[in-house]
Amino acid sequence: MQSEPIHDIAHLAHVEMLTPKPEESLRFFVDVVGMQETARKGDSVYLRAYDDYLHHTLKLTAAKQPGMAHFALRTWSPQALERRVKAVEAVGLGIGWTEGDLGQGKTFVARTPDGHNLELFYEAEWYTPPPALKPALKNQAQRFPARGVNVRRLDHMNLLASEVTPTRKFFQEQLGMRMTEQIVFDNGVEMGAWVTATNKSYDIAIARDSTGTRGRFHHMTYALDSREEILRAADIFLEHGVFIETGPHKHAIQQTMFLYVYEPGGNRFEVANAGARLILAPDWKPIVWTEAERKKGQAWGLQTVHSFHTYGTPPVEHAEDKPAKKAGS
Amino acid sequence: MQSEPIHDIAHLAHVEMLTPKPEESLRFFVDVVGMQETARKGDSVYLRAYDDYLHHTLKLTAAKQPGMAHFALRTWSPQALERRVKAVEAVGLGIGWTEGDLGQGKTFVARTPDGHNLELFYEAEWYTPPPALKPALKNQAQRFPARGVNVRRLDHMNLLASEVTPTRKFFQEQLGMRMTEQIVFDNGVEMGAWVTATNKSYDIAIARDSTGTRGRFHHMTYALDSREEILRAADIFLEHGVFIETGPHKHAIQQTMFLYVYEPGGNRFEVANAGARLILAPDWKPIVWTEAERKKGQAWGLQTVHSFHTYGTPPVEHAEDKPAKKAGS
Amino acid sequence: MQSEPIHDIAHLAHVEMLTPKPEESLRFFVDVVGMQETARKGDSVYLRAYDDYLHHTLKLTAAKQPGMAHFALRTWSPQALERRVKAVEAVGLGIGWTEGDLGQGKTFVARTPDGHNLELFYEAEWYTPPPALKPALKNQAQRFPARGVNVRRLDHMNLLASEVTPTRKFFQEQLGMRMTEQIVFDNGVEMGAWVTATNKSYDIAIARDSTGTRGRFHHMTYALDSREEILRAADIFLEHGVFIETGPHKHAIQQTMFLYVYEPGGNRFEVANAGARLILAPDWKPIVWTEAERKKGQAWGLQTVHSFHTYGTPPVEHAEDKPAKKAGS
Amino acid sequence: MQSEPIHDIAHLAHVEMLTPKPEESLRFFVDVVGMQETARKGDSVYLRAYDDYLHHTLKLTAAKQPGMAHFALRTWSPQALERRVKAVEAVGLGIGWTEGDLGQGKTFVARTPDGHNLELFYEAEWYTPPPALKPALKNQAQRFPARGVNVRRLDHMNLLASEVTPTRKFFQEQLGMRMTEQIVFDNGVEMGAWVTATNKSYDIAIARDSTGTRGRFHHMTYALDSREEILRAADIFLEHGVFIETGPHKHAIQQTMFLYVYEPGGNRFEVANAGARLILAPDWKPIVWTEAERKKGQAWGLQTVHSFHTYGTPPVEHAEDKPAKKAGS
């Protein structure tokens, strides 16, 4: 009889983003993106979208270079956390336990095969809105901000990796996530993979880094309620002089409506919407996209911009690592 | 240490709807709702929405009275099916195994405490579109129909129950689903409950039947990609003379945008959209709505129509069981 | 040969709204509705929507009672102004010339047959945004605010009248506007009329006042870009505790998507969207709605709320003049 | 005193499109675009969108080459027609009177300075729907089709011209239309102009033909109700293998949401939405876009595709006249 699916990871919990322009990045996330500050500690500001239930989903930390310091996954239970820690330790990728962070209890630190820092935890504090931010409907985490782009909740994150396969297998085998879609080129090289722990079609994407660098960050993404809101977000980014790298358009892969911009610190940031598309099938077979299919561009024919394949954070000294025009300028 | 959550049910798989007007109901689901016929057998026609991966999500069967013959849940694995069967048998609600149906393997038949027929299965055939219905993007089950309301996928079902509590507990305890929201009146009576096996905020709702009848059906629901598509659906139902019971409007409970109509056979039918709202928290605490809160009506103030609390299928001889005007006429 | 259509009125230019709660009304229009303050003078604050080209489209004036002090129409040319003044004077409804107001030159003051104050002018100052409000695209009057409901431009106004017919004929015959739709009851009484000077299906509506009072105000309306934005506006009004009288829903008459609220001063306020519907036919024949058709309610079946037929500003001592629950409270 | 604006042209009435693949073009407009056939005569099929009030807005005629045979403008009155005929004859561009066509009375035929054929008429037959197409709301021309893209009404047309200026001035001076936006390059050459007879920001656009050919056709456009419907149209075109040249995206000029495809005969076809943007100002000053501004691409940064500047119908033997990939294939 087939082995059973693992259900230990609940969801992507937060991302720690590094920015060399902390004040400008903060203003971007609060005023333009519409997020809420929940705390400050040291060089970090903690932020969340209006319907994120957690204390924070974005930790914005001042640093010399843009990039991602770590990302965190929340488990379904304390037992699930123990099981995943054992699986990660078994392949030598575990680092150790910490006391956690604001809003977050006992935490296990690890690394992906490509070197991205990763946290696993179960204990979490729920966000309680102050009176001025109390929502009209009590099944919502916080009042709708009606400010800027109004992102609803953290959706997913995309990692650049020197090699996709080991990191993708790590998420499948050590963490029990499922692969939903994949790009494999004619030479057999895996160019990208999408894995999920939920009914969303992906929580984490892994893309091949054309510079060959290990452990870099491609982008993180918040969800909006409709495709129309993605278009309105483009209007708002335009008004605020935010650099739009590509979109709004529809991905062929995963069919998500997307819009990519660069936040002031130089990190790529996305707002997206998946419509009512969910992966409900327990026996979903990964969709494998070929090199020829990728050459067709995005769903409605837009060619993928070159920088999307080459630019990541932190920047590296490499002929291929070029942001599109005026990134972070 | 707390007990662990159960992850054995994958999703609501299909509903068998009974109709005294089979030809008119079929035309409604195909021409107006935009569904696809996949097979016929005996008095039944098998239908699916364009992005349903299964052979069918609606089995439409000719009968003297409208109503729901049964509904089916697919499990995450064969082992999960065995576990749920044992749990159901342990409380005496199991009936027995069958060979399944078109597109569906070995099946266990059971009953809810309120008497609704229920199927559990794992083995399933995936839908393969004929050439004319092949989608442009291979991660979609079938070509977008561009006909009528264009429902995307089966979303949830609502059961009327003489008593909500036992049936709600059955879904939680025997099937391992989680309750996300609930209505409890001042007298302590549970008037409604919403349970989920997925990250959708509900897969099944249970509402108290004001006639006191056991085992009736309230409605079934397909998802559309946006709130705008719900509004367009209302335009289309209006053009086809379909009776709109209530909506489009936004539920306070679950915040779903809804639109309820009566299909020609007399069953209530809904199209809905939840935006990007999902339940990702592993420790979600059920939202409990009070009698006073329910009196405020729906999210934007629309009062819930009386028939919504009283009309179900099959109809019963009872002062309270009245459809809104011209139902099924 | 038939007489030629008159093209002298360009559009509805502004409305002066009276409020007994000037500070709260101002906060409503700026923070919740998303309008921009352009000037203050005496007891008045001048406001505009982000794509209004004029200095102001709403003049908000402190007063003991809510209501409308006057509304203004801009003509196509100085000559057109002269022609309309003559026509108004010819029926004895002219009052005289003034020097105008902020952003507005020489103005002729008049009265409708029902006693509403009216201004006619041609000379106008265009709004010039300060640097912080300069739009990214120079064909837009001002930066998109990304704050609250984000109304785009003034759309129309609805007058209550003791008798609809004389005031409707005044707009047609003295001002050269065209009637597009009309309600005439079985007893021959005209219950409502919609007139336009543009390709919008109406710029002014006139509704019969069930209290028999002369010269009252029903509501004014700003346009949003889509139906989805009307739904989002409802979410935002809900979050701010703004009383929603009715909607969002679709009018059968004119097919506009509507949402009616009460601003803090007690005046009815609407946001609306007409989709791509325009009246382009030069020989449009007015659509006449009967009493029976009106009883069907709005487009998708919502019954028109009672207060919509009875409540106007200023309030009057009359059994029928009741706002819906908690208006202005 | 300034001269008065002319209000003689009511709107763009129809376009006669030539197609070398009449059967495939017809299927495209009926099945994919969602239009309705109203008549056939000779080599022509007459079509309309669901809310077009006229007998037809598209006359599709079999021919050896794609292109536009003529376009027609309806006047506000018989007198307005006489005035415009005199103005056109005065500059030697009149050809003469005809008896009209199906659904259209006495017609004057003329030519633009660049050689496009043009009809002017006032007498017109209104479309009356057969019982099966009767709308639920009597202020709509026909039942919403719920088939394909569901275009609402004819919106505008774009002419290629060897020189923009003379043709633009013809629309302004002989026909009394107003220019709203314009592109003038650094060398003083007018590259494009947008003129309107309505409150829409344009009814006709004129673009410089890079091949220097006279009298060619760029595209014609139908309006959809929202930006979301443009996105859905892209999904539907994709499913039907229709070549998408560019979009969906937002024009910087006029801010319209656009989507360009090639119909099977090789003509460019657009669906568009303008939101609530209208030109209401009687003294609108044309927005002039510079060469540098045009280089920024469309509103959200998409570069204008090369074929958009070079491909027109009929095709000509010229290095520049290349459709984008697989046009008309």
XYZ file of N, CA and C in Angstrom, chain A residues 45 66 102 106 123 242 311:
21
model
N 11.507 45.985 12.378
C 10.107 46.370 12.538
C 9.267 45.167 12.116
N 20.270 44.187 0.665
C 18.946 43.571 0.672
C 19.080 42.044 0.677
N 9.404 37.722 19.014
C 8.142 38.354 19.389
C 6.993 37.567 18.757
N 9.051 28.588 21.178
C 10.187 27.696 20.916
C 10.341 27.396 19.425
N 4.292 27.123 18.605
C 3.704 28.085 19.557
C 3.696 29.485 18.962
N 6.872 53.605 -7.616
C 7.448 52.285 -7.331
C 7.767 51.601 -8.661
N 17.856 38.526 -11.566
C 18.030 39.420 -10.430
C 17.501 38.798 -9.141
